[in-house]
Structures are given as structure tokens and as C-alpha cells.
Amino acid sequence: MRRRPDRILRQLLAATLVILALMHPETTAHLAEIATAMLLGIVTGIAHAASQQPEAALLLTGAIYIAHQIHTHRPHPARARAH
């Protein structure tokens, strides 16, 4: 089975990042700290907004869940024709 070009590029990017992380561990640790702080800031902001307006947060959560289900459960054209 042939690999799709986007999958190959993603694996190449991941391999490049691993090599760079091995070459510069201090910088990688610093970037990980920055990314963690950013993620925690986003989560804290979302949690604060959700505590202010729980109904809107519930509706948004439901919409995101439905969009995710639609995106991840699409039939593949090759498999759809096989039936």
C-alpha cells in the first residue's frame, strides 16, 4: 500500500524534530516549558470562561464533539465502493 505524501512529510518532520532535540537538549527543554505554560494558560482561560457562562461552554463542547465525530468517522472512498 502506497503512503500518502502528507504522511511521509509528517514522519519526516517528526524525525527532524527528534534529531534536533537530540542535538540541543537544553533548548528542547526550554521549548517544552514554554509550550506547557502556553497550554496551561489556554486551559485556565477556557476554565475561567466556562465558570462564567456554563451554558455556553456546554453548547460549545457539544458542537466541538459533534464536529470531531463527523471529521473522524468519514467513510473512505475506496472502502465505500468495495461494499
mmCIF file of C-alpha atoms in Angstrom:
data_model
loop_
_atom_site.group_PDB
_atom_site.id
_atom_site.type_symbol
_atom_site.label_atom_id
_atom_site.label_comp_id
_atom_site.label_asym_id
_atom_site.label_seq_id
_atom_site.Cartn_x
_atom_site.Cartn_y
_atom_site.Cartn_z
ATOM 1 C CA MET A 1 0.000 0.000 0.000
ATOM 2 C CA ARG A 2 1.395 3.389 -1.003
ATOM 3 C CA ARG A 3 1.911 6.017 1.642
ATOM 4 C CA ARG A 4 0.231 9.342 1.155
ATOM 5 C CA PRO A 5 2.566 12.324 0.707
ATOM 6 C CA ASP A 6 1.205 14.123 3.789
ATOM 7 C CA ARG A 7 2.027 11.085 5.937
ATOM 8 C CA ILE A 8 5.567 10.966 4.595
ATOM 9 C CA LEU A 9 6.035 14.684 5.267
ATOM 10 C CA ARG A 10 4.667 14.298 8.796
ATOM 11 C CA GLN A 11 7.079 11.439 9.518
ATOM 12 C CA LEU A 12 9.964 13.428 8.033
ATOM 13 C CA LEU A 13 9.073 16.411 10.229
ATOM 14 C CA ALA A 14 8.884 14.186 13.313
ATOM 15 C CA ALA A 15 12.275 12.627 12.532
ATOM 16 C CA THR A 16 13.798 16.078 12.010
ATOM 17 C CA LEU A 17 12.418 17.297 15.336
ATOM 18 C CA VAL A 18 13.800 14.238 17.128
ATOM 19 C CA ILE A 19 17.250 14.813 15.636
ATOM 20 C CA LEU A 20 17.182 18.494 16.610
ATOM 21 C CA ALA A 21 16.040 17.586 20.128
ATOM 22 C CA LEU A 22 18.949 15.167 20.485
ATOM 23 C CA MET A 23 21.383 17.804 19.259
ATOM 24 C CA HIS A 24 20.093 20.594 21.528
ATOM 25 C CA PRO A 25 18.546 19.132 24.712
ATOM 26 C CA GLU A 26 18.615 22.403 26.710
ATOM 27 C CA THR A 27 16.743 24.309 24.026
ATOM 28 C CA THR A 28 14.259 21.457 23.707
ATOM 29 C CA ALA A 29 13.613 21.547 27.452
ATOM 30 C CA HIS A 30 13.087 25.312 27.335
ATOM 31 C CA LEU A 31 10.650 24.997 24.418
ATOM 32 C CA ALA A 32 8.778 22.264 26.292
ATOM 33 C CA GLU A 33 8.437 24.582 29.298
ATOM 34 C CA ILE A 34 7.129 27.391 27.099
ATOM 35 C CA ALA A 35 4.652 25.068 25.354
ATOM 36 C CA THR A 36 3.430 23.706 28.695
ATOM 37 C CA ALA A 37 2.942 27.194 30.104
ATOM 38 C CA MET A 38 1.049 28.232 26.977
ATOM 39 C CA LEU A 39 -1.198 25.174 27.120
ATOM 40 C CA LEU A 40 -1.916 25.677 30.814
ATOM 41 C CA GLY A 41 -2.738 29.331 30.133
ATOM 42 C CA ILE A 42 -5.213 28.352 27.429
ATOM 43 C CA VAL A 43 -6.836 25.697 29.630
ATOM 44 C CA THR A 44 -7.046 28.128 32.554
ATOM 45 C CA GLY A 45 -8.672 30.737 30.316
ATOM 46 C CA ILE A 46 -11.199 28.247 28.990
ATOM 47 C CA ALA A 47 -11.994 27.005 32.502
ATOM 48 C CA HIS A 48 -12.466 30.577 33.735
ATOM 49 C CA ALA A 49 -14.750 31.443 30.812
ATOM 50 C CA ALA A 50 -16.715 28.210 31.329
ATOM 51 C CA SER A 51 -17.245 29.038 35.006
ATOM 52 C CA GLN A 52 -18.644 32.438 33.994
ATOM 53 C CA GLN A 53 -21.052 31.042 31.367
ATOM 54 C CA PRO A 54 -21.617 27.293 31.843
ATOM 55 C CA GLU A 55 -24.482 27.044 29.314
ATOM 56 C CA ALA A 56 -22.390 28.483 26.501
ATOM 57 C CA ALA A 57 -19.494 26.222 27.452
ATOM 58 C CA LEU A 58 -21.753 23.172 27.335
ATOM 59 C CA LEU A 59 -23.097 24.110 23.895
ATOM 60 C CA LEU A 60 -19.600 24.753 22.572
ATOM 61 C CA THR A 61 -18.347 21.448 23.969
ATOM 62 C CA GLY A 62 -21.222 19.616 22.271
ATOM 63 C CA ALA A 63 -20.549 21.361 18.961
ATOM 64 C CA ILE A 64 -16.845 20.514 19.116
ATOM 65 C CA TYR A 65 -17.656 16.876 19.943
ATOM 66 C CA ILE A 66 -20.075 16.592 17.014
ATOM 67 C CA ALA A 67 -17.595 18.234 14.618
ATOM 68 C CA HIS A 68 -14.879 15.848 15.803
ATOM 69 C CA GLN A 69 -17.146 12.829 15.298
ATOM 70 C CA ILE A 70 -18.039 13.966 11.786
ATOM 71 C CA HIS A 71 -14.388 14.553 10.928
ATOM 72 C CA THR A 72 -13.082 11.260 12.286
ATOM 73 C CA HIS A 73 -15.855 8.985 11.038
ATOM 74 C CA ARG A 74 -15.916 9.762 7.343
ATOM 75 C CA PRO A 75 -16.142 6.720 5.094
ATOM 76 C CA HIS A 76 -13.094 6.221 2.907
ATOM 77 C CA PRO A 77 -13.959 6.299 -0.825
ATOM 78 C CA ALA A 78 -12.056 3.065 -1.559
ATOM 79 C CA ARG A 79 -13.826 1.216 1.211
ATOM 80 C CA ALA A 80 -17.214 2.684 0.353
ATOM 81 C CA ARG A 81 -17.019 1.346 -3.206
ATOM 82 C CA ALA A 82 -15.953 -2.125 -2.051
ATOM 83 C CA HIS A 83 -19.324 -2.836 -0.443
#
